[in-house]
Amino acid sequence: MNVFLTINLDVNDKVFDGFSGFYKANIDKIIEKYNYDMFVDEYQLKLKYLVEEIKVLNRDVLIGNVCHSLEDLKLIISLADENRFEIEKVFIPSVSRRILTLLEGQRIYSELNRWIDFYPGQIEEVHQKNEDNYLEIIKYFENNKTRIIEI
């Protein structure tokens, strides 16, 4: 069983078209089955449901948009270990995708700044926070059996 996850990447992105034979779903679809309510349930429960569903599926899976932080990823891997399977690969947006996201945010801000509640420079701050997060994930998994792949 191959288990691949993505961070901030949708499984319907064309880069994942070659994953035929894989069960592909974004985490929102999976937790819907368990009636997860983000306003009531603890966030960690969402990750437990994810691992439970992967275990039940017992086949090659690609799950999208699973989490946003290293701590979440560590919890998922710990839960997977408890259930005797490994997370083999985690796909994250490439540097070029991340720059495009920043540019799009800046464009939207310049067009709509009168109507949105962002202060000047906030788009860049959010981008830098996300960038730091990706770099932390990459660094943590450098010498680990889970591979981080920028796509």
mmCIF file with all atom_site columns, N, CA and C in Angstrom, residues 73-132:
data_model
loop_
_atom_site.group_PDB
_atom_site.id
_atom_site.type_symbol
_atom_site.label_atom_id
_atom_site.label_alt_id
_atom_site.label_comp_id
_atom_site.label_asym_id
_atom_site.label_entity_id
_atom_site.label_seq_id
_atom_site.pdbx_PDB_ins_code
_atom_site.Cartn_x
_atom_site.Cartn_y
_atom_site.Cartn_z
_atom_site.occupancy
_atom_site.B_iso_or_equiv
_atom_site.pdbx_formal_charge
_atom_site.auth_seq_id
_atom_site.auth_comp_id
_atom_site.auth_asym_id
_atom_site.auth_atom_id
_atom_site.pdbx_PDB_model_num
ATOM 1   N N  . LEU A 1 73  ? 1.708   17.053 10.574 1.00 0.00 ? 73  LEU A N  1
ATOM 2   C CA . LEU A 1 73  ? 2.315   15.969 9.806  1.00 0.00 ? 73  LEU A CA 1
ATOM 3   C C  . LEU A 1 73  ? 2.947   14.932 10.722 1.00 0.00 ? 73  LEU A C  1
ATOM 4   N N  . LYS A 1 74  ? 3.604   15.387 11.770 1.00 0.00 ? 74  LYS A N  1
ATOM 5   C CA . LYS A 1 74  ? 4.186   14.461 12.752 1.00 0.00 ? 74  LYS A CA 1
ATOM 6   C C  . LYS A 1 74  ? 3.099   13.612 13.407 1.00 0.00 ? 74  LYS A C  1
ATOM 7   N N  . LEU A 1 75  ? 1.966   14.234 13.739 1.00 0.00 ? 75  LEU A N  1
ATOM 8   C CA . LEU A 1 75  ? 0.861   13.486 14.351 1.00 0.00 ? 75  LEU A CA 1
ATOM 9   C C  . LEU A 1 75  ? 0.317   12.440 13.381 1.00 0.00 ? 75  LEU A C  1
ATOM 10  N N  . ILE A 1 76  ? 0.136   12.821 12.125 1.00 0.00 ? 76  ILE A N  1
ATOM 11  C CA . ILE A 1 76  ? -0.363  11.866 11.131 1.00 0.00 ? 76  ILE A CA 1
ATOM 12  C C  . ILE A 1 76  ? 0.593   10.681 11.009 1.00 0.00 ? 76  ILE A C  1
ATOM 13  N N  . ILE A 1 77  ? 1.880   10.949 10.951 1.00 0.00 ? 77  ILE A N  1
ATOM 14  C CA . ILE A 1 77  ? 2.866   9.875  10.818 1.00 0.00 ? 77  ILE A CA 1
ATOM 15  C C  . ILE A 1 77  ? 2.879   8.993  12.069 1.00 0.00 ? 77  ILE A C  1
ATOM 16  N N  . SER A 1 78  ? 2.746   9.588  13.224 1.00 0.00 ? 78  SER A N  1
ATOM 17  C CA . SER A 1 78  ? 2.674   8.820  14.464 1.00 0.00 ? 78  SER A CA 1
ATOM 18  C C  . SER A 1 78  ? 1.442   7.911  14.470 1.00 0.00 ? 78  SER A C  1
ATOM 19  N N  . LEU A 1 79  ? 0.304   8.449  14.056 1.00 0.00 ? 79  LEU A N  1
ATOM 20  C CA . LEU A 1 79  ? -0.928  7.642  13.991 1.00 0.00 ? 79  LEU A CA 1
ATOM 21  C C  . LEU A 1 79  ? -0.796  6.530  12.953 1.00 0.00 ? 79  LEU A C  1
ATOM 22  N N  . ALA A 1 80  ? -0.141  6.837  11.844 1.00 0.00 ? 80  ALA A N  1
ATOM 23  C CA . ALA A 1 80  ? 0.079   5.811  10.814 1.00 0.00 ? 80  ALA A CA 1
ATOM 24  C C  . ALA A 1 80  ? 0.971   4.701  11.359 1.00 0.00 ? 80  ALA A C  1
ATOM 25  N N  . ASP A 1 81  ? 2.025   5.077  12.078 1.00 0.00 ? 81  ASP A N  1
ATOM 26  C CA . ASP A 1 81  ? 2.911   4.078  12.685 1.00 0.00 ? 81  ASP A CA 1
ATOM 27  C C  . ASP A 1 81  ? 2.140   3.162  13.634 1.00 0.00 ? 81  ASP A C  1
ATOM 28  N N  . GLU A 1 82  ? 1.260   3.756  14.430 1.00 0.00 ? 82  GLU A N  1
ATOM 29  C CA . GLU A 1 82  ? 0.437   2.953  15.358 1.00 0.00 ? 82  GLU A CA 1
ATOM 30  C C  . GLU A 1 82  ? -0.440  1.961  14.609 1.00 0.00 ? 82  GLU A C  1
ATOM 31  N N  . ASN A 1 83  ? -0.830  2.325  13.385 1.00 0.00 ? 83  ASN A N  1
ATOM 32  C CA . ASN A 1 83  ? -1.696  1.469  12.573 1.00 0.00 ? 83  ASN A CA 1
ATOM 33  C C  . ASN A 1 83  ? -0.910  0.639  11.557 1.00 0.00 ? 83  ASN A C  1
ATOM 34  N N  . ARG A 1 84  ? 0.397   0.630  11.717 1.00 0.00 ? 84  ARG A N  1
ATOM 35  C CA . ARG A 1 84  ? 1.305   -0.221 10.942 1.00 0.00 ? 84  ARG A CA 1
ATOM 36  C C  . ARG A 1 84  ? 1.319   0.063  9.438  1.00 0.00 ? 84  ARG A C  1
ATOM 37  N N  . PHE A 1 85  ? 1.324   1.339  9.092  1.00 0.00 ? 85  PHE A N  1
ATOM 38  C CA . PHE A 1 85  ? 1.605   1.703  7.706  1.00 0.00 ? 85  PHE A CA 1
ATOM 39  C C  . PHE A 1 85  ? 2.403   2.996  7.704  1.00 0.00 ? 85  PHE A C  1
ATOM 40  N N  . GLU A 1 86  ? 3.048   3.252  6.570  1.00 0.00 ? 86  GLU A N  1
ATOM 41  C CA . GLU A 1 86  ? 3.937   4.405  6.465  1.00 0.00 ? 86  GLU A CA 1
ATOM 42  C C  . GLU A 1 86  ? 3.387   5.431  5.476  1.00 0.00 ? 86  GLU A C  1
ATOM 43  N N  . ILE A 1 87  ? 3.663   6.676  5.761  1.00 0.00 ? 87  ILE A N  1
ATOM 44  C CA . ILE A 1 87  ? 3.421   7.752  4.808  1.00 0.00 ? 87  ILE A CA 1
ATOM 45  C C  . ILE A 1 87  ? 4.695   7.832  3.978  1.00 0.00 ? 87  ILE A C  1
ATOM 46  N N  . GLU A 1 88  ? 4.605   7.458  2.714  1.00 0.00 ? 88  GLU A N  1
ATOM 47  C CA . GLU A 1 88  ? 5.816   7.386  1.888  1.00 0.00 ? 88  GLU A CA 1
ATOM 48  C C  . GLU A 1 88  ? 6.238   8.739  1.329  1.00 0.00 ? 88  GLU A C  1
ATOM 49  N N  . LYS A 1 89  ? 5.250   9.497  0.840  1.00 0.00 ? 89  LYS A N  1
ATOM 50  C CA . LYS A 1 89  ? 5.578   10.773 0.208  1.00 0.00 ? 89  LYS A CA 1
ATOM 51  C C  . LYS A 1 89  ? 4.575   11.838 0.637  1.00 0.00 ? 89  LYS A C  1
ATOM 52  N N  . VAL A 1 90  ? 5.096   13.045 0.756  1.00 0.00 ? 90  VAL A N  1
ATOM 53  C CA . VAL A 1 90  ? 4.251   14.215 0.995  1.00 0.00 ? 90  VAL A CA 1
ATOM 54  C C  . VAL A 1 90  ? 4.603   15.236 -0.079 1.00 0.00 ? 90  VAL A C  1
ATOM 55  N N  . PHE A 1 91  ? 3.604   15.612 -0.853 1.00 0.00 ? 91  PHE A N  1
ATOM 56  C CA . PHE A 1 91  ? 3.800   16.593 -1.915 1.00 0.00 ? 91  PHE A CA 1
ATOM 57  C C  . PHE A 1 91  ? 3.459   17.985 -1.386 1.00 0.00 ? 91  PHE A C  1
ATOM 58  N N  . ILE A 1 92  ? 4.340   18.932 -1.670 1.00 0.00 ? 92  ILE A N  1
ATOM 59  C CA . ILE A 1 92  ? 4.093   20.322 -1.298 1.00 0.00 ? 92  ILE A CA 1
ATOM 60  C C  . ILE A 1 92  ? 4.247   21.183 -2.548 1.00 0.00 ? 92  ILE A C  1
ATOM 61  N N  . PRO A 1 93  ? 3.670   22.383 -2.545 1.00 0.00 ? 93  PRO A N  1
ATOM 62  C CA . PRO A 1 93  ? 3.829   23.259 -3.712 1.00 0.00 ? 93  PRO A CA 1
ATOM 63  C C  . PRO A 1 93  ? 5.303   23.618 -3.927 1.00 0.00 ? 93  PRO A C  1
ATOM 64  N N  . SER A 1 94  ? 5.697   23.651 -5.190 1.00 0.00 ? 94  SER A N  1
ATOM 65  C CA . SER A 1 94  ? 7.065   24.037 -5.534 1.00 0.00 ? 94  SER A CA 1
ATOM 66  C C  . SER A 1 94  ? 7.261   25.525 -5.291 1.00 0.00 ? 94  SER A C  1
ATOM 67  N N  . VAL A 1 95  ? 8.511   25.951 -5.307 1.00 0.00 ? 95  VAL A N  1
ATOM 68  C CA . VAL A 1 95  ? 8.827   27.365 -5.113 1.00 0.00 ? 95  VAL A CA 1
ATOM 69  C C  . VAL A 1 95  ? 8.103   28.213 -6.154 1.00 0.00 ? 95  VAL A C  1
ATOM 70  N N  . SER A 1 96  ? 8.095   27.761 -7.405 1.00 0.00 ? 96  SER A N  1
ATOM 71  C CA . SER A 1 96  ? 7.422   28.551 -8.450 1.00 0.00 ? 96  SER A CA 1
ATOM 72  C C  . SER A 1 96  ? 5.921   28.666 -8.187 1.00 0.00 ? 96  SER A C  1
ATOM 73  N N  . ARG A 1 97  ? 5.288   27.607 -7.700 1.00 0.00 ? 97  ARG A N  1
ATOM 74  C CA . ARG A 1 97  ? 3.857   27.684 -7.346 1.00 0.00 ? 97  ARG A CA 1
ATOM 75  C C  . ARG A 1 97  ? 3.645   28.656 -6.184 1.00 0.00 ? 97  ARG A C  1
ATOM 76  N N  . ARG A 1 98  ? 4.551   28.599 -5.225 1.00 0.00 ? 98  ARG A N  1
ATOM 77  C CA . ARG A 1 98  ? 4.416   29.475 -4.056 1.00 0.00 ? 98  ARG A CA 1
ATOM 78  C C  . ARG A 1 98  ? 4.574   30.936 -4.452 1.00 0.00 ? 98  ARG A C  1
ATOM 79  N N  . ILE A 1 99  ? 5.488   31.217 -5.365 1.00 0.00 ? 99  ILE A N  1
ATOM 80  C CA . ILE A 1 99  ? 5.660   32.593 -5.849 1.00 0.00 ? 99  ILE A CA 1
ATOM 81  C C  . ILE A 1 99  ? 4.415   33.037 -6.617 1.00 0.00 ? 99  ILE A C  1
ATOM 82  N N  . LEU A 1 100 ? 3.858   32.160 -7.437 1.00 0.00 ? 100 LEU A N  1
ATOM 83  C CA . LEU A 1 100 ? 2.623   32.497 -8.163 1.00 0.00 ? 100 LEU A CA 1
ATOM 84  C C  . LEU A 1 100 ? 1.482   32.804 -7.199 1.00 0.00 ? 100 LEU A C  1
ATOM 85  N N  . THR A 1 101 ? 1.403   32.058 -6.107 1.00 0.00 ? 101 THR A N  1
ATOM 86  C CA . THR A 1 101 ? 0.372   32.315 -5.093 1.00 0.00 ? 101 THR A CA 1
ATOM 87  C C  . THR A 1 101 ? 0.570   33.691 -4.463 1.00 0.00 ? 101 THR A C  1
ATOM 88  N N  . LEU A 1 102 ? 1.813   34.037 -4.176 1.00 0.00 ? 102 LEU A N  1
ATOM 89  C CA . LEU A 1 102 ? 2.118   35.365 -3.632 1.00 0.00 ? 102 LEU A CA 1
ATOM 90  C C  . LEU A 1 102 ? 1.710   36.448 -4.630 1.00 0.00 ? 102 LEU A C  1
ATOM 91  N N  . LEU A 1 103 ? 2.101   36.289 -5.872 1.00 0.00 ? 103 LEU A N  1
ATOM 92  C CA . LEU A 1 103 ? 1.776   37.292 -6.899 1.00 0.00 ? 103 LEU A CA 1
ATOM 93  C C  . LEU A 1 103 ? 0.268   37.447 -7.077 1.00 0.00 ? 103 LEU A C  1
ATOM 94  N N  . GLU A 1 104 ? -0.454  36.335 -7.042 1.00 0.00 ? 104 GLU A N  1
ATOM 95  C CA . GLU A 1 104 ? -1.915  36.391 -7.159 1.00 0.00 ? 104 GLU A CA 1
ATOM 96  C C  . GLU A 1 104 ? -2.525  37.108 -5.962 1.00 0.00 ? 104 GLU A C  1
ATOM 97  N N  . GLY A 1 105 ? -2.020  36.835 -4.775 1.00 0.00 ? 105 GLY A N  1
ATOM 98  C CA . GLY A 1 105 ? -2.496  37.525 -3.576 1.00 0.00 ? 105 GLY A CA 1
ATOM 99  C C  . GLY A 1 105 ? -2.241  39.021 -3.659 1.00 0.00 ? 105 GLY A C  1
ATOM 100 N N  . GLN A 1 106 ? -1.065  39.391 -4.142 1.00 0.00 ? 106 GLN A N  1
ATOM 101 C CA . GLN A 1 106 ? -0.739  40.812 -4.286 1.00 0.00 ? 106 GLN A CA 1
ATOM 102 C C  . GLN A 1 106 ? -1.643  41.480 -5.319 1.00 0.00 ? 106 GLN A C  1
ATOM 103 N N  . ARG A 1 107 ? -1.918  40.771 -6.418 1.00 0.00 ? 107 ARG A N  1
ATOM 104 C CA . ARG A 1 107 ? -2.807  41.314 -7.445 1.00 0.00 ? 107 ARG A CA 1
ATOM 105 C C  . ARG A 1 107 ? -4.213  41.542 -6.889 1.00 0.00 ? 107 ARG A C  1
ATOM 106 N N  . ILE A 1 108 ? -4.724  40.556 -6.185 1.00 0.00 ? 108 ILE A N  1
ATOM 107 C CA . ILE A 1 108 ? -6.068  40.678 -5.610 1.00 0.00 ? 108 ILE A CA 1
ATOM 108 C C  . ILE A 1 108 ? -6.103  41.821 -4.600 1.00 0.00 ? 108 ILE A C  1
ATOM 109 N N  . TYR A 1 109 ? -5.054  41.905 -3.778 1.00 0.00 ? 109 TYR A N  1
ATOM 110 C CA . TYR A 1 109 ? -4.997  42.984 -2.794 1.00 0.00 ? 109 TYR A CA 1
ATOM 111 C C  . TYR A 1 109 ? -5.002  44.344 -3.480 1.00 0.00 ? 109 TYR A C  1
ATOM 112 N N  . SER A 1 110 ? -4.227  44.505 -4.537 1.00 0.00 ? 110 SER A N  1
ATOM 113 C CA . SER A 1 110 ? -4.157  45.811 -5.208 1.00 0.00 ? 110 SER A CA 1
ATOM 114 C C  . SER A 1 110 ? -5.493  46.189 -5.838 1.00 0.00 ? 110 SER A C  1
ATOM 115 N N  . GLU A 1 111 ? -6.269  45.188 -6.263 1.00 0.00 ? 111 GLU A N  1
ATOM 116 C CA . GLU A 1 111 ? -7.568  45.463 -6.882 1.00 0.00 ? 111 GLU A CA 1
ATOM 117 C C  . GLU A 1 111 ? -8.685  45.673 -5.852 1.00 0.00 ? 111 GLU A C  1
ATOM 118 N N  . LEU A 1 112 ? -8.561  45.023 -4.699 1.00 0.00 ? 112 LEU A N  1
ATOM 119 C CA . LEU A 1 112 ? -9.683  45.006 -3.752 1.00 0.00 ? 112 LEU A CA 1
ATOM 120 C C  . LEU A 1 112 ? -9.339  45.564 -2.376 1.00 0.00 ? 112 LEU A C  1
ATOM 121 N N  . ASN A 1 113 ? -8.201  46.243 -2.220 1.00 0.00 ? 113 ASN A N  1
ATOM 122 C CA . ASN A 1 113 ? -7.763  46.633 -0.884 1.00 0.00 ? 113 ASN A CA 1
ATOM 123 C C  . ASN A 1 113 ? -8.729  47.571 -0.167 1.00 0.00 ? 113 ASN A C  1
ATOM 124 N N  . ARG A 1 114 ? -9.594  48.228 -0.898 1.00 0.00 ? 114 ARG A N  1
ATOM 125 C CA . ARG A 1 114 ? -10.585 49.087 -0.233 1.00 0.00 ? 114 ARG A CA 1
ATOM 126 C C  . ARG A 1 114 ? -11.677 48.272 0.456  1.00 0.00 ? 114 ARG A C  1
ATOM 127 N N  . TRP A 1 115 ? -11.858 47.029 0.014  1.00 0.00 ? 115 TRP A N  1
ATOM 128 C CA . TRP A 1 115 ? -12.966 46.230 0.531  1.00 0.00 ? 115 TRP A CA 1
ATOM 129 C C  . TRP A 1 115 ? -12.533 45.056 1.394  1.00 0.00 ? 115 TRP A C  1
ATOM 130 N N  . ILE A 1 116 ? -11.244 44.809 1.486  1.00 0.00 ? 116 ILE A N  1
ATOM 131 C CA . ILE A 1 116 ? -10.798 43.690 2.326  1.00 0.00 ? 116 ILE A CA 1
ATOM 132 C C  . ILE A 1 116 ? -10.026 44.227 3.526  1.00 0.00 ? 116 ILE A C  1
ATOM 133 N N  . ASP A 1 117 ? -10.027 43.433 4.566  1.00 0.00 ? 117 ASP A N  1
ATOM 134 C CA . ASP A 1 117 ? -9.459  43.872 5.836  1.00 0.00 ? 117 ASP A CA 1
ATOM 135 C C  . ASP A 1 117 ? -8.027  43.354 6.004  1.00 0.00 ? 117 ASP A C  1
ATOM 136 N N  . PHE A 1 118 ? -7.156  43.712 5.055  1.00 0.00 ? 118 PHE A N  1
ATOM 137 C CA . PHE A 1 118 ? -5.741  43.370 5.143  1.00 0.00 ? 118 PHE A CA 1
ATOM 138 C C  . PHE A 1 118 ? -4.957  44.673 5.184  1.00 0.00 ? 118 PHE A C  1
ATOM 139 N N  . TYR A 1 119 ? -3.941  44.743 6.016  1.00 0.00 ? 119 TYR A N  1
ATOM 140 C CA . TYR A 1 119 ? -3.101  45.927 6.056  1.00 0.00 ? 119 TYR A CA 1
ATOM 141 C C  . TYR A 1 119 ? -1.971  45.764 5.026  1.00 0.00 ? 119 TYR A C  1
ATOM 142 N N  . PRO A 1 120 ? -1.372  46.859 4.582  1.00 0.00 ? 120 PRO A N  1
ATOM 143 C CA . PRO A 1 120 ? -0.270  46.765 3.617  1.00 0.00 ? 120 PRO A CA 1
ATOM 144 C C  . PRO A 1 120 ? 0.845   45.862 4.153  1.00 0.00 ? 120 PRO A C  1
ATOM 145 N N  . GLY A 1 121 ? 1.280   44.946 3.339  1.00 0.00 ? 121 GLY A N  1
ATOM 146 C CA . GLY A 1 121 ? 2.338   44.021 3.727  1.00 0.00 ? 121 GLY A CA 1
ATOM 147 C C  . GLY A 1 121 ? 1.847   42.712 4.324  1.00 0.00 ? 121 GLY A C  1
ATOM 148 N N  . GLN A 1 122 ? 0.567   42.614 4.627  1.00 0.00 ? 122 GLN A N  1
ATOM 149 C CA . GLN A 1 122 ? 0.055   41.391 5.248  1.00 0.00 ? 122 GLN A CA 1
ATOM 150 C C  . GLN A 1 122 ? 0.139   40.196 4.296  1.00 0.00 ? 122 GLN A C  1
ATOM 151 N N  . ILE A 1 123 ? -0.104  40.417 3.017  1.00 0.00 ? 123 ILE A N  1
ATOM 152 C CA . ILE A 1 123 ? -0.009  39.326 2.033  1.00 0.00 ? 123 ILE A CA 1
ATOM 153 C C  . ILE A 1 123 ? 1.410   38.745 2.068  1.00 0.00 ? 123 ILE A C  1
ATOM 154 N N  . GLU A 1 124 ? 2.399   39.618 2.096  1.00 0.00 ? 124 GLU A N  1
ATOM 155 C CA . GLU A 1 124 ? 3.785   39.183 2.122  1.00 0.00 ? 124 GLU A CA 1
ATOM 156 C C  . GLU A 1 124 ? 4.130   38.477 3.435  1.00 0.00 ? 124 GLU A C  1
ATOM 157 N N  . GLU A 1 125 ? 3.572   38.954 4.539  1.00 0.00 ? 125 GLU A N  1
ATOM 158 C CA . GLU A 1 125 ? 3.811   38.303 5.833  1.00 0.00 ? 125 GLU A CA 1
ATOM 159 C C  . GLU A 1 125 ? 3.241   36.889 5.857  1.00 0.00 ? 125 GLU A C  1
ATOM 160 N N  . VAL A 1 126 ? 2.036   36.734 5.329  1.00 0.00 ? 126 VAL A N  1
ATOM 161 C CA . VAL A 1 126 ? 1.411   35.411 5.272  1.00 0.00 ? 126 VAL A CA 1
ATOM 162 C C  . VAL A 1 126 ? 2.238   34.491 4.365  1.00 0.00 ? 126 VAL A C  1
ATOM 163 N N  . HIS A 1 127 ? 2.673   35.031 3.233  1.00 0.00 ? 127 HIS A N  1
ATOM 164 C CA . HIS A 1 127 ? 3.510   34.247 2.322  1.00 0.00 ? 127 HIS A CA 1
ATOM 165 C C  . HIS A 1 127 ? 4.793   33.792 3.031  1.00 0.00 ? 127 HIS A C  1
ATOM 166 N N  . GLN A 1 128 ? 5.441   34.696 3.752  1.00 0.00 ? 128 GLN A N  1
ATOM 167 C CA . GLN A 1 128 ? 6.691   34.344 4.435  1.00 0.00 ? 128 GLN A CA 1
ATOM 168 C C  . GLN A 1 128 ? 6.451   33.305 5.523  1.00 0.00 ? 128 GLN A C  1
ATOM 169 N N  . LYS A 1 129 ? 5.337   33.422 6.224  1.00 0.00 ? 129 LYS A N  1
ATOM 170 C CA . LYS A 1 129 ? 4.997   32.430 7.248  1.00 0.00 ? 129 LYS A CA 1
ATOM 171 C C  . LYS A 1 129 ? 4.814   31.048 6.599  1.00 0.00 ? 129 LYS A C  1
ATOM 172 N N  . ASN A 1 130 ? 4.105   31.013 5.471  1.00 0.00 ? 130 ASN A N  1
ATOM 173 C CA . ASN A 1 130 ? 3.916   29.750 4.753  1.00 0.00 ? 130 ASN A CA 1
ATOM 174 C C  . ASN A 1 130 ? 5.251   29.208 4.234  1.00 0.00 ? 130 ASN A C  1
ATOM 175 N N  . GLU A 1 131 ? 6.078   30.105 3.719  1.00 0.00 ? 131 GLU A N  1
ATOM 176 C CA . GLU A 1 131 ? 7.394   29.710 3.212  1.00 0.00 ? 131 GLU A CA 1
ATOM 177 C C  . GLU A 1 131 ? 8.238   29.104 4.338  1.00 0.00 ? 131 GLU A C  1
ATOM 178 N N  . ASP A 1 132 ? 8.254   29.744 5.489  1.00 0.00 ? 132 ASP A N  1
ATOM 179 C CA . ASP A 1 132 ? 8.988   29.219 6.644  1.00 0.00 ? 132 ASP A CA 1
ATOM 180 C C  . ASP A 1 132 ? 8.460   27.844 7.041  1.00 0.00 ? 132 ASP A C  1
#
